[in-house]
PDB file of C-alpha atoms in Angstrom:
ATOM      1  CA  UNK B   1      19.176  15.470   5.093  1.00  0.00           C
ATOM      2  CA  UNK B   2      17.724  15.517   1.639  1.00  0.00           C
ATOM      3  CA  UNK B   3      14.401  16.355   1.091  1.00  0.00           C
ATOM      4  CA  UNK B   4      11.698  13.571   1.145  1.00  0.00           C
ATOM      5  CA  UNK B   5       9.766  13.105  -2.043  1.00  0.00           C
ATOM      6  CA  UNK B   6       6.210  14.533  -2.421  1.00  0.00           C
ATOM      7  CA  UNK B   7       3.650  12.404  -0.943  1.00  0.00           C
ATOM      8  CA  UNK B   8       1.253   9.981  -2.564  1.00  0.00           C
ATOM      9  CA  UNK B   9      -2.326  11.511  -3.274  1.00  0.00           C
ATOM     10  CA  UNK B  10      -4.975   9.140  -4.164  1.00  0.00           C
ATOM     11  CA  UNK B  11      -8.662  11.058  -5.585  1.00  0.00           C
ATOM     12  CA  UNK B  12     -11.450   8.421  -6.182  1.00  0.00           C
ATOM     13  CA  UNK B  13     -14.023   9.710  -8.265  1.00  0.00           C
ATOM     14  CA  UNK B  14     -17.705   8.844  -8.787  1.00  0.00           C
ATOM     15  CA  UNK B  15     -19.610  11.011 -11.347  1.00  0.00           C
ATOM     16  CA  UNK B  16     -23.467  11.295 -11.856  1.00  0.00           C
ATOM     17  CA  UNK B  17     -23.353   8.967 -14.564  1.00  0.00           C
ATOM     18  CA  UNK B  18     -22.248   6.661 -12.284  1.00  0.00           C
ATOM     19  CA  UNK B  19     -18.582   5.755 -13.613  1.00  0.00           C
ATOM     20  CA  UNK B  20     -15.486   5.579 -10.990  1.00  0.00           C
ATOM     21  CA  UNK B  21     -12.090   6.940 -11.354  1.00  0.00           C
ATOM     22  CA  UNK B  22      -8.743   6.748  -9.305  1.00  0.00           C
ATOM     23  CA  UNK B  23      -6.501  10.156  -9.994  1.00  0.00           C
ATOM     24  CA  UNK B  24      -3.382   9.217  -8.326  1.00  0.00           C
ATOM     25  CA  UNK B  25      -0.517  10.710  -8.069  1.00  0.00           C
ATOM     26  CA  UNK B  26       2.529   8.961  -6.817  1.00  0.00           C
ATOM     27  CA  UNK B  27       5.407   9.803  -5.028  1.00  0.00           C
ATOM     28  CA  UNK B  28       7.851   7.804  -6.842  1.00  0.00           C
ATOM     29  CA  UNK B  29       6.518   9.763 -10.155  1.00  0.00           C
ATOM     30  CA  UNK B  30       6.443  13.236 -11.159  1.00  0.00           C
ATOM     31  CA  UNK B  31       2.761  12.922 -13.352  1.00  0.00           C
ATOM     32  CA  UNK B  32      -0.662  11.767 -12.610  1.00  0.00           C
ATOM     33  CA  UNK B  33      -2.572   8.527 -13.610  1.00  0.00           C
ATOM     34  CA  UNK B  34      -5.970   8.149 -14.302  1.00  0.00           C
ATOM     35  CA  UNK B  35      -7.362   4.433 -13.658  1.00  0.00           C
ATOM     36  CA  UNK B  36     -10.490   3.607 -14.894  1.00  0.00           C
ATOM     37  CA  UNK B  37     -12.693   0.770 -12.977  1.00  0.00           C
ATOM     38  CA  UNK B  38     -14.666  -0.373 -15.532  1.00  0.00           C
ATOM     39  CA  UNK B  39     -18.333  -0.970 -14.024  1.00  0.00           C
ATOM     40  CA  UNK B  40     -19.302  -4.318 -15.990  1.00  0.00           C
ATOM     41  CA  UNK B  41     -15.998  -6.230 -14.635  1.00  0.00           C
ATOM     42  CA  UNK B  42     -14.988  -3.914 -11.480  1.00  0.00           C
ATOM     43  CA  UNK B  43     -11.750  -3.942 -13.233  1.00  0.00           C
ATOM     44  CA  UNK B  44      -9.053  -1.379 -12.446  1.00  0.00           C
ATOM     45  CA  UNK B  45      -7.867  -0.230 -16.354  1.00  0.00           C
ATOM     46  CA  UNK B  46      -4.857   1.392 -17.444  1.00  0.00           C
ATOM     47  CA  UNK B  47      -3.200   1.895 -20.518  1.00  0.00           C
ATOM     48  CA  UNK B  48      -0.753   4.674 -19.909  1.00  0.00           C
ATOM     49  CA  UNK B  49      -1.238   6.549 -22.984  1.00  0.00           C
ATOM     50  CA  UNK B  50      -1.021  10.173 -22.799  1.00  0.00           C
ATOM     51  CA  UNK B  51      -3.321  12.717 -22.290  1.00  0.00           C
ATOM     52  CA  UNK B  52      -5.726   9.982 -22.101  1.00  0.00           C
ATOM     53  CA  UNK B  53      -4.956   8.475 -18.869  1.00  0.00           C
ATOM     54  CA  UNK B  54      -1.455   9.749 -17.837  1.00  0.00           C
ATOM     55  CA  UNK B  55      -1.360  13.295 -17.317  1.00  0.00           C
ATOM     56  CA  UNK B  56       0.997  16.277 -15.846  1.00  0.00           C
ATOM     57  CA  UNK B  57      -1.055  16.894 -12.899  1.00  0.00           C
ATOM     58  CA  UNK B  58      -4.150  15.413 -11.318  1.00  0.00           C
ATOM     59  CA  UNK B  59      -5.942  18.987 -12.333  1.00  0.00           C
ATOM     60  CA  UNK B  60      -5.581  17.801 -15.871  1.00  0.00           C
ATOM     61  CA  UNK B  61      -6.522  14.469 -15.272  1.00  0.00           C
ATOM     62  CA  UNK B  62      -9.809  15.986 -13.553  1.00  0.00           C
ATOM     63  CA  UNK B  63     -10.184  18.245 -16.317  1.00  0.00           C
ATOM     64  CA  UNK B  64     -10.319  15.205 -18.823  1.00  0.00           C
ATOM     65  CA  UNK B  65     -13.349  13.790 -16.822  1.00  0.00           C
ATOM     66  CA  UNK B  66     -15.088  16.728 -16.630  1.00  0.00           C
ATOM     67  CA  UNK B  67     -14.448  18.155 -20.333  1.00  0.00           C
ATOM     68  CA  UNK B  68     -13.461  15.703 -22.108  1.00  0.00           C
ATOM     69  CA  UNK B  69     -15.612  12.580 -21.384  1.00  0.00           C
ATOM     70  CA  UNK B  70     -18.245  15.326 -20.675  1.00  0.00           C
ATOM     71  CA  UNK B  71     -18.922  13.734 -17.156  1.00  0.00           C
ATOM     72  CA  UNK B  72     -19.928  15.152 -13.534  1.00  0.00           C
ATOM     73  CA  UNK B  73     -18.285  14.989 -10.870  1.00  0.00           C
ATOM     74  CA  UNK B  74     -20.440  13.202  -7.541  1.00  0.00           C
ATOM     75  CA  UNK B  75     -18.135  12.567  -4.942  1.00  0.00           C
ATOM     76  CA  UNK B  76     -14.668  12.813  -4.389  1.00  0.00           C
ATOM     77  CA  UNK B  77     -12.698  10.529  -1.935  1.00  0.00           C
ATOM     78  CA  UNK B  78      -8.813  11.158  -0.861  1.00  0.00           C
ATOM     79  CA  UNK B  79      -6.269   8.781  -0.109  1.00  0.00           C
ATOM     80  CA  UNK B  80      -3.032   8.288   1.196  1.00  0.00           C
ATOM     81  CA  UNK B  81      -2.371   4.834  -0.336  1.00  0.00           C
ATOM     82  CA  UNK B  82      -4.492   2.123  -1.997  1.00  0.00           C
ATOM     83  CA  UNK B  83      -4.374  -1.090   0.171  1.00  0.00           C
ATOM     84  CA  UNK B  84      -6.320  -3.704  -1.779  1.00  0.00           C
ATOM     85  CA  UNK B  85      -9.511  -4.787  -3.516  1.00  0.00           C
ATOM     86  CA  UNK B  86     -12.305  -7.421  -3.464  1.00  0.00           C
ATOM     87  CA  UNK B  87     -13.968  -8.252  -6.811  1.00  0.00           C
ATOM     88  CA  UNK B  88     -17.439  -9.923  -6.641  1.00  0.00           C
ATOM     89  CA  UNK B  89     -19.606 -10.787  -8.652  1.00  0.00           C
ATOM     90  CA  UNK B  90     -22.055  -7.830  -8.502  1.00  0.00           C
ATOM     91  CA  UNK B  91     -19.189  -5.647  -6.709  1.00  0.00           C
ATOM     92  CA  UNK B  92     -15.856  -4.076  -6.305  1.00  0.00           C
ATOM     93  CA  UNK B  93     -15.195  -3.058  -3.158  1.00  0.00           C
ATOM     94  CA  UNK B  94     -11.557  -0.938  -2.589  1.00  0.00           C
ATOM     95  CA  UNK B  95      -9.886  -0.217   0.973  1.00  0.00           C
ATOM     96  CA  UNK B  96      -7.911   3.030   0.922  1.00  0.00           C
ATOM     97  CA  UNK B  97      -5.906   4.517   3.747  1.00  0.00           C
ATOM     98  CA  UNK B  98      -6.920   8.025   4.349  1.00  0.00           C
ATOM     99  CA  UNK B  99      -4.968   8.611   7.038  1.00  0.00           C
ATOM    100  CA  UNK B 100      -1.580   7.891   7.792  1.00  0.00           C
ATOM    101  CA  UNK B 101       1.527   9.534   9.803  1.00  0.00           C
ATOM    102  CA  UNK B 102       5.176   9.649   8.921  1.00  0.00           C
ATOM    103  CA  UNK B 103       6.781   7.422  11.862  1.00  0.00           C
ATOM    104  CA  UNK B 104      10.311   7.260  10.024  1.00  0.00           C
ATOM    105  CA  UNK B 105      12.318   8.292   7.352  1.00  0.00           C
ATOM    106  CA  UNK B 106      15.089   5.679   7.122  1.00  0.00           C
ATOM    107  CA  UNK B 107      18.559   6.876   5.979  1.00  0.00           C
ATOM    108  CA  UNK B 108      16.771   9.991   5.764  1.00  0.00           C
ATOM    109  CA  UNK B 109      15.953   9.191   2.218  1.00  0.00           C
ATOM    110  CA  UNK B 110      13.189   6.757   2.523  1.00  0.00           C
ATOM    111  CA  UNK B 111       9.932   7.671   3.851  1.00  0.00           C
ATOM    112  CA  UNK B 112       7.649   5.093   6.126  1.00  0.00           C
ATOM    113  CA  UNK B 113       4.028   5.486   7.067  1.00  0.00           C
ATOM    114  CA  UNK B 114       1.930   4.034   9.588  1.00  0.00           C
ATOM    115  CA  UNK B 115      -1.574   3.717   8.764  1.00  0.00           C
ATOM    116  CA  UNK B 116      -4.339   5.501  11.166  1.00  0.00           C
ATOM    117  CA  UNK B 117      -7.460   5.534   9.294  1.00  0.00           C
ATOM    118  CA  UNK B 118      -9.041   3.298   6.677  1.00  0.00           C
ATOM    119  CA  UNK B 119     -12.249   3.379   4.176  1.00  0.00           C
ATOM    120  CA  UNK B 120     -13.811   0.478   2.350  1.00  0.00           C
ATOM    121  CA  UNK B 121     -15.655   1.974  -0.492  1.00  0.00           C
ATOM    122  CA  UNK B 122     -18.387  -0.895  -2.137  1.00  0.00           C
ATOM    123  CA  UNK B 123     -18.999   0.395  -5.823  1.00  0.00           C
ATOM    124  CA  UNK B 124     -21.472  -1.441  -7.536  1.00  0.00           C
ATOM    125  CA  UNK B 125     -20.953  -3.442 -11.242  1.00  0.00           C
ATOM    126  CA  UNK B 126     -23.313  -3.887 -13.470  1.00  0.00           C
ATOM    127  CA  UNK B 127     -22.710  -7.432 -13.524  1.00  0.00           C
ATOM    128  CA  UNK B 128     -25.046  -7.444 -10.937  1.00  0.00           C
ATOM    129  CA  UNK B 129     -27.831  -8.053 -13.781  1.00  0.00           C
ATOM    130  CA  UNK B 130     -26.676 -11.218 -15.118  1.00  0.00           C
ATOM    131  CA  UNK B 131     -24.773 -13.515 -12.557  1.00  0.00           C
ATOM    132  CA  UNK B 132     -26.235 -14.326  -9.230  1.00  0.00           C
ATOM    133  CA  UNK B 133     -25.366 -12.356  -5.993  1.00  0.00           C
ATOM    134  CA  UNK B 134     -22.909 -13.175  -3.757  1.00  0.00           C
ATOM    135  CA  UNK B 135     -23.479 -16.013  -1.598  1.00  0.00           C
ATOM    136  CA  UNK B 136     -24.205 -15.804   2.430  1.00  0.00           C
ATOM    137  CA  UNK B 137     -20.694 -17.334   3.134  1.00  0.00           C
ATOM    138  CA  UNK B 138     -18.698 -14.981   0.820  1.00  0.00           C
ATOM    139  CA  UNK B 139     -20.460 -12.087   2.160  1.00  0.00           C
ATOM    140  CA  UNK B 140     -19.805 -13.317   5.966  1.00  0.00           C
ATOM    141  CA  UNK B 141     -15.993 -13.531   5.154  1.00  0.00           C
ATOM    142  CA  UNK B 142     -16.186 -10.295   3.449  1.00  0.00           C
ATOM    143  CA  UNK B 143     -17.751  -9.121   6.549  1.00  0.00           C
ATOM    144  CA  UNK B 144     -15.118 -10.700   8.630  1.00  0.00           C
ATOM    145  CA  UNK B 145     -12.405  -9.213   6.277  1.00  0.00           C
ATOM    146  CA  UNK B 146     -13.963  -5.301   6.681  1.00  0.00           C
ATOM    147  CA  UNK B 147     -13.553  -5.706  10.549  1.00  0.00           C
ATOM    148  CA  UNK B 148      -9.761  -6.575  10.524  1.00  0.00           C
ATOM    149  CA  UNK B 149      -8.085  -4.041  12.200  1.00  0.00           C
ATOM    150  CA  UNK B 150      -5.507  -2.267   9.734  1.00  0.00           C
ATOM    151  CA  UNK B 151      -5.293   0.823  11.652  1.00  0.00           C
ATOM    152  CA  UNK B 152      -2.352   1.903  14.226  1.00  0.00           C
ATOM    153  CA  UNK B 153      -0.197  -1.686  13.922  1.00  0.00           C
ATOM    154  CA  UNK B 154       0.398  -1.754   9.898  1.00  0.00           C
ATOM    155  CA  UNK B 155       3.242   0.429   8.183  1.00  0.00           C
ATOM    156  CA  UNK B 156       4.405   0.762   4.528  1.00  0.00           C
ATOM    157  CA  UNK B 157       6.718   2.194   2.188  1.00  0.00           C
ATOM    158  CA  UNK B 158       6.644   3.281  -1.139  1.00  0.00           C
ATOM    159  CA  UNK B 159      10.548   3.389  -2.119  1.00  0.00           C
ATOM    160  CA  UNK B 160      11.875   0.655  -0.533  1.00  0.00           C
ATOM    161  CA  UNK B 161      11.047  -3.314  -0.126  1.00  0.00           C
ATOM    162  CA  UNK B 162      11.197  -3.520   4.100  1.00  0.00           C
ATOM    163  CA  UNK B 163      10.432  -7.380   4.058  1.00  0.00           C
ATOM    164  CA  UNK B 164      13.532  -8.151   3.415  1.00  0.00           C
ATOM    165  CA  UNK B 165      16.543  -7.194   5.875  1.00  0.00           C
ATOM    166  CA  UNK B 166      17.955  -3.417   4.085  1.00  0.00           C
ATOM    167  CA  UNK B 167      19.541  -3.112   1.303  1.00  0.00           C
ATOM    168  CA  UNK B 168      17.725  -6.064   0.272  1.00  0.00           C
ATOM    169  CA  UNK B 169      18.868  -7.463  -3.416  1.00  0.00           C
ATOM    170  CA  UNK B 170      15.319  -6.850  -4.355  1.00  0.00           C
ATOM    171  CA  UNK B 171      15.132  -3.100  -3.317  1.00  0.00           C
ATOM    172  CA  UNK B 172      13.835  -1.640  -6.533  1.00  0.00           C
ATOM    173  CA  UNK B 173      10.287  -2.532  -8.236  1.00  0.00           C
ATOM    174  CA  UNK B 174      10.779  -4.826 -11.491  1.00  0.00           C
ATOM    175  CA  UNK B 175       8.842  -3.962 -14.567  1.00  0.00           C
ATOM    176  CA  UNK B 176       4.187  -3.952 -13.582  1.00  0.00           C
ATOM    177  CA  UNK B 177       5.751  -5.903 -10.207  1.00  0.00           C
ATOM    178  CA  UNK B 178       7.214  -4.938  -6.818  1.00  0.00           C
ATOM    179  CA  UNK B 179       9.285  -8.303  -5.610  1.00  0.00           C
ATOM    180  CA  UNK B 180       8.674  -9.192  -1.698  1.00  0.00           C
ATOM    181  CA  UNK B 181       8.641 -11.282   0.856  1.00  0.00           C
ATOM    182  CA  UNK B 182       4.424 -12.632   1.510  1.00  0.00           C
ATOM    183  CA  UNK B 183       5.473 -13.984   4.672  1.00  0.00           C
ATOM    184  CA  UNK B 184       5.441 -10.389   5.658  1.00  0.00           C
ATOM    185  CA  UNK B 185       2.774  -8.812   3.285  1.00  0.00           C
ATOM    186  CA  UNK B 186      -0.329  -8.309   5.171  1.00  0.00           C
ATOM    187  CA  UNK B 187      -2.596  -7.525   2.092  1.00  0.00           C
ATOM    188  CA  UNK B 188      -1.180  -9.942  -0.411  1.00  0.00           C
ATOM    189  CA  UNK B 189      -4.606 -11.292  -1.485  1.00  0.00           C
ATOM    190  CA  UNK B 190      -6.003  -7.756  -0.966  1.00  0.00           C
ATOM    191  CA  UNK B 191      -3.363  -6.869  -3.748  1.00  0.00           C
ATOM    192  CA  UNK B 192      -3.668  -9.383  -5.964  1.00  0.00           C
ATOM    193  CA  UNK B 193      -6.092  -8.323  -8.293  1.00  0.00           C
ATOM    194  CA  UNK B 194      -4.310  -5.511  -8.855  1.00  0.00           C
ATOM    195  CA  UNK B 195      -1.126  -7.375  -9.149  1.00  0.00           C
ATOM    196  CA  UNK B 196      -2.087  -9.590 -11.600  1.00  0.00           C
ATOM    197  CA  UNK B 197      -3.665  -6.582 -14.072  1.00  0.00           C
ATOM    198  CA  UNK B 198       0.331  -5.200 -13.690  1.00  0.00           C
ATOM    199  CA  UNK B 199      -0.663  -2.440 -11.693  1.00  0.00           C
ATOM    200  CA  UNK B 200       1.170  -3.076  -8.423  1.00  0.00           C
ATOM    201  CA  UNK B 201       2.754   0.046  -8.319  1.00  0.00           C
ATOM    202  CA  UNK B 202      -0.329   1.477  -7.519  1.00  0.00           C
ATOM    203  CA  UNK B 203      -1.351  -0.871  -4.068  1.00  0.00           C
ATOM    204  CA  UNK B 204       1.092  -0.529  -1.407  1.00  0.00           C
ATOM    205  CA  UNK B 205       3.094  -3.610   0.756  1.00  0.00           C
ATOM    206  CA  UNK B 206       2.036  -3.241   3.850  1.00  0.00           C
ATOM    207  CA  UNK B 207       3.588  -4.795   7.444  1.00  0.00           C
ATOM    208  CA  UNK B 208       2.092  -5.282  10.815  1.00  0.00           C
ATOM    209  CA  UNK B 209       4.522  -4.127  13.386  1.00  0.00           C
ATOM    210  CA  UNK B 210       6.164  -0.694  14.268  1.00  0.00           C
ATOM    211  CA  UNK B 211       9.141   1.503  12.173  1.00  0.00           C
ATOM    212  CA  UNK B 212       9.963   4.233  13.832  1.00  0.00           C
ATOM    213  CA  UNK B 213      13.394   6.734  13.868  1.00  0.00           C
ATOM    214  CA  UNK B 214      14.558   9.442  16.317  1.00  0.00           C
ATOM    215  CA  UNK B 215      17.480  11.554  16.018  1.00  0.00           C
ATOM    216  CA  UNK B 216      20.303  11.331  18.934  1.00  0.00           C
ATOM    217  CA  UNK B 217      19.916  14.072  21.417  1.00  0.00           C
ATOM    218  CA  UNK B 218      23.942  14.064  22.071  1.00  0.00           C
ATOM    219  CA  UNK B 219      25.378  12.709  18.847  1.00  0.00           C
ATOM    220  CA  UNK B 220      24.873  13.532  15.098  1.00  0.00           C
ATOM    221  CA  UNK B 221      23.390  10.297  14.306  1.00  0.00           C
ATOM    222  CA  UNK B 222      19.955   8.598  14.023  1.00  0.00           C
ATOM    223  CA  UNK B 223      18.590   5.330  15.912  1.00  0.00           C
ATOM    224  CA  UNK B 224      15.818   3.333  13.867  1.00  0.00           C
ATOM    225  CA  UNK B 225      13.478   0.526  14.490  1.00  0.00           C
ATOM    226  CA  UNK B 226      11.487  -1.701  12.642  1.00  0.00           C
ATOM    227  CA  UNK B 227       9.070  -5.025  13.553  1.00  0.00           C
ATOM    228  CA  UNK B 228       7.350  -6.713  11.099  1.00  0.00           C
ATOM    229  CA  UNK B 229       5.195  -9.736  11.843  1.00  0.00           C
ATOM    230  CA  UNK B 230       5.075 -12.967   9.615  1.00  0.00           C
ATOM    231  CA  UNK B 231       1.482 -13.664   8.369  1.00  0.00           C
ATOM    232  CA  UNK B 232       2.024 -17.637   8.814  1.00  0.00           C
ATOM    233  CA  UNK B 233       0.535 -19.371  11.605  1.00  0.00           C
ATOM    234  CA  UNK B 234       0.224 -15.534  13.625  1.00  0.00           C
ATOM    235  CA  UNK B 235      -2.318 -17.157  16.360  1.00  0.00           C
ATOM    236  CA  UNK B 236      -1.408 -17.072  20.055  1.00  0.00           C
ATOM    237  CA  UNK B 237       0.542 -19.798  21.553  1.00  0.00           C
ATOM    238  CA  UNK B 238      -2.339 -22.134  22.523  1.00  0.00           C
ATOM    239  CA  UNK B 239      -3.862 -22.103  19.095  1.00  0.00           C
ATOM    240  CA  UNK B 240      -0.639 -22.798  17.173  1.00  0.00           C
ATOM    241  CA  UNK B 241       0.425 -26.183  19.536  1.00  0.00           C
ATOM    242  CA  UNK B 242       0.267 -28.961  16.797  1.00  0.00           C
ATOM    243  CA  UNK B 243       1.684 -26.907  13.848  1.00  0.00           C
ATOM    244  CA  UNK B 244       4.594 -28.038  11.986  1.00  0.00           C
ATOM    245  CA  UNK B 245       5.968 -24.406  11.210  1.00  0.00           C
ATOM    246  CA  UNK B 246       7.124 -20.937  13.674  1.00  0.00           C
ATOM    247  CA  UNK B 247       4.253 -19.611  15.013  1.00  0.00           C
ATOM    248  CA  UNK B 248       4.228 -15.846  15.876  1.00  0.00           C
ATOM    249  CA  UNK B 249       7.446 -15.307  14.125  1.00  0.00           C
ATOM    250  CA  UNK B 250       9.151 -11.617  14.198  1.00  0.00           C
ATOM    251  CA  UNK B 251      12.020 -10.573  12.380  1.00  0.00           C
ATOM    252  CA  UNK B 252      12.910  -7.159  13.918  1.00  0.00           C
ATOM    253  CA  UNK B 253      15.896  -4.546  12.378  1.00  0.00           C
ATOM    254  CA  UNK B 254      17.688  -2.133  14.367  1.00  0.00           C
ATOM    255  CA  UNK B 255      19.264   0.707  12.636  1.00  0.00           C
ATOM    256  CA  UNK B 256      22.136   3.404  13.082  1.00  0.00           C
ATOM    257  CA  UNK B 257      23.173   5.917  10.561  1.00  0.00           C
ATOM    258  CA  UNK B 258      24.420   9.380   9.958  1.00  0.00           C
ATOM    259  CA  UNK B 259      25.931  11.505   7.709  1.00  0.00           C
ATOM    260  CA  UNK B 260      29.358  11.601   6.191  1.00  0.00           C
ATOM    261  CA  UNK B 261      29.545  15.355   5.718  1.00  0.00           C
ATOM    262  CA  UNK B 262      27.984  18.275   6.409  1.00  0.00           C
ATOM    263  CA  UNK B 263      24.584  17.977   4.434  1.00  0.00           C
ATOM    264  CA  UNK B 264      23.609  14.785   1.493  1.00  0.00           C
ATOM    265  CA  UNK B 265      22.010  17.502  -0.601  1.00  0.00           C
ATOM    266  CA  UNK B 266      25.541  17.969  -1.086  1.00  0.00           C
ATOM    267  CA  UNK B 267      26.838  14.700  -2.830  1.00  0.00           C
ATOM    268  CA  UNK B 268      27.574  13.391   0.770  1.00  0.00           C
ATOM    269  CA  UNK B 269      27.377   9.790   1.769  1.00  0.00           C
ATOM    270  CA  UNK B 270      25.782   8.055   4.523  1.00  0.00           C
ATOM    271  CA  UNK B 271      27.815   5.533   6.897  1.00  0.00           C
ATOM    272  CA  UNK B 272      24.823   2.972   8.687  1.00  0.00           C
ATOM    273  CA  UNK B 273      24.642  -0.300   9.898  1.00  0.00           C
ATOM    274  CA  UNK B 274      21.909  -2.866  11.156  1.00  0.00           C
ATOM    275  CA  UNK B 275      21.426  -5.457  13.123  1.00  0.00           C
ATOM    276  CA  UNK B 276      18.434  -8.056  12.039  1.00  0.00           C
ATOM    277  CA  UNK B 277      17.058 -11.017  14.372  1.00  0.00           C
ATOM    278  CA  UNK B 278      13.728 -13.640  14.497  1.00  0.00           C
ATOM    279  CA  UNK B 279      11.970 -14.724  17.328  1.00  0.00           C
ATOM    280  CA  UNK B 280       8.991 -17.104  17.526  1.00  0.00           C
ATOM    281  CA  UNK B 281       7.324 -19.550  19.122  1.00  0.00           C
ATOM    282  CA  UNK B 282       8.578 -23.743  17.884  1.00  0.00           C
ATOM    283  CA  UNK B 283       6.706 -25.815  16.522  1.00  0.00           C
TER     284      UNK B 283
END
């Protein structure tokens, strides 16, 4: 099998002065970004012009901060992938995944993750000075919101759209915005700040469910798995009697594949095939 692409590497930033930075470097890119938030508007900025926010490495983009904009380092934060944002009035507050674990590499070529360990990080805007705080109800749901459980039953990948059935038509990322299914997008409203300021390429699609892969111990093929969970109507049985849509819908993919050849770092093909089918609960 080929050799997977380097991993994603997220570095938030926070500097004495008090500005925030995201250093990320992805794996579906050989360079490394520099986002801005911008602490007035909690905005995530980025222009990609050279050397001023799109660098060779992330110890260049580092060395910017520190040299260039003549700024101090505080606190460093790593990531695995960036899973969303809330932008309040007097606040920005990011959830990152810091820890994740490589559950499947489908085809061998596509690497998925399922997440272990996530961080909401609150950074403060200086907005905070001229509109009023939050109010009690949007800080409850924001509450409610920090205690959803991402960790253990959400999965994502970087190079491939899985909420569609594979090879879906809409595979590969269009221009500032990755096409998908939101039935099956967990963080869709998480995202959408960051989708709407074309930087979607940067905030990952993620799944509830399982994707998983294991090699055959008597054949020279691989057997994979995936689940993935449609956000509408995802309540238990009794809760969802009444509704006029599937409640607790699945759509779940089973895949076999292996190589035609000796090794695909040779030119070789792959031969696969998948079977895809829904279950849920009627109306």
């Amino acid at each position: 099998m080929v050799s997977p692409p380097r991993r994603t590497a997220h570095s938030l930033i926070e500097t004495v002065q008090g500005h925030f930075f995201v250093v990320s470097s992805l794996s579906t890119r050989m360079d490394a970004m520099l986002l801005t938030i911008d602490n007035i508007s909690g905005q995530i900025i980025f222009s990609g012009i050279q050397n001023m926010d799109l660098f060779p490495s992330e110890s260049e983009a580092l060395e910017y901060i520190t040299s260039t904009l003549h700024l101090k380092i505080k606190t460093k934060t790593r990531a695995c992938a960036i899973l969303g944002c809330v932008n309040l009035a007097n606040s920005l507050h990011l959830l990152l995944a810091t820890k994740v674990r490589l559950d499947m590499t489908l085809l061998g070529l596509y690497p998925v993750y399922t997440i272990l360990e996530t961080q909401w990080v609150p950074i403060l805007t200086r907005t905070h000075h001229h509109y009023p705080p939050p109010s009690k109800s949007e800080l409850y749901q924001l509450k409610i919101l920090k205690e959803f459980p991402f960790e253990g039953v959400h999965y994502y990948c970087e190079n491939i759209d899985l909420t569609h059935p594979f090879p879906s038509s809409l595979t590969q990322p269009s221009k500032n915005k990755i096409e998908y299914e939101k039935d099956f997008c967990w963080n869709y409203w998480l995202r959408k700040p960051l989708e709407d300021q074309g930087l979607s390429e940067w905030c990952v699609v993620i799944l509830q469910g399982m994707a998983v892969s294991k090699p055959s111990k008597n054949a020279d093929f691989h057997i994979g798995y995936i689940t993935r969970r449609s956000n509408v109507n995802p309540s238990t049985k009794s809760m969802c009697i009444g509704t006029t849509e599937f409640s607790n819908e699945s759509e779940c993919e089973l895949f076999v594949w292996k190589p035609v050849g000796k090794s695909l770092e040779k030119g070789d093909s792959i031969s696969w095939g998948s079977h895809v089918w829904r279950r849920g609960a009627v109306p």
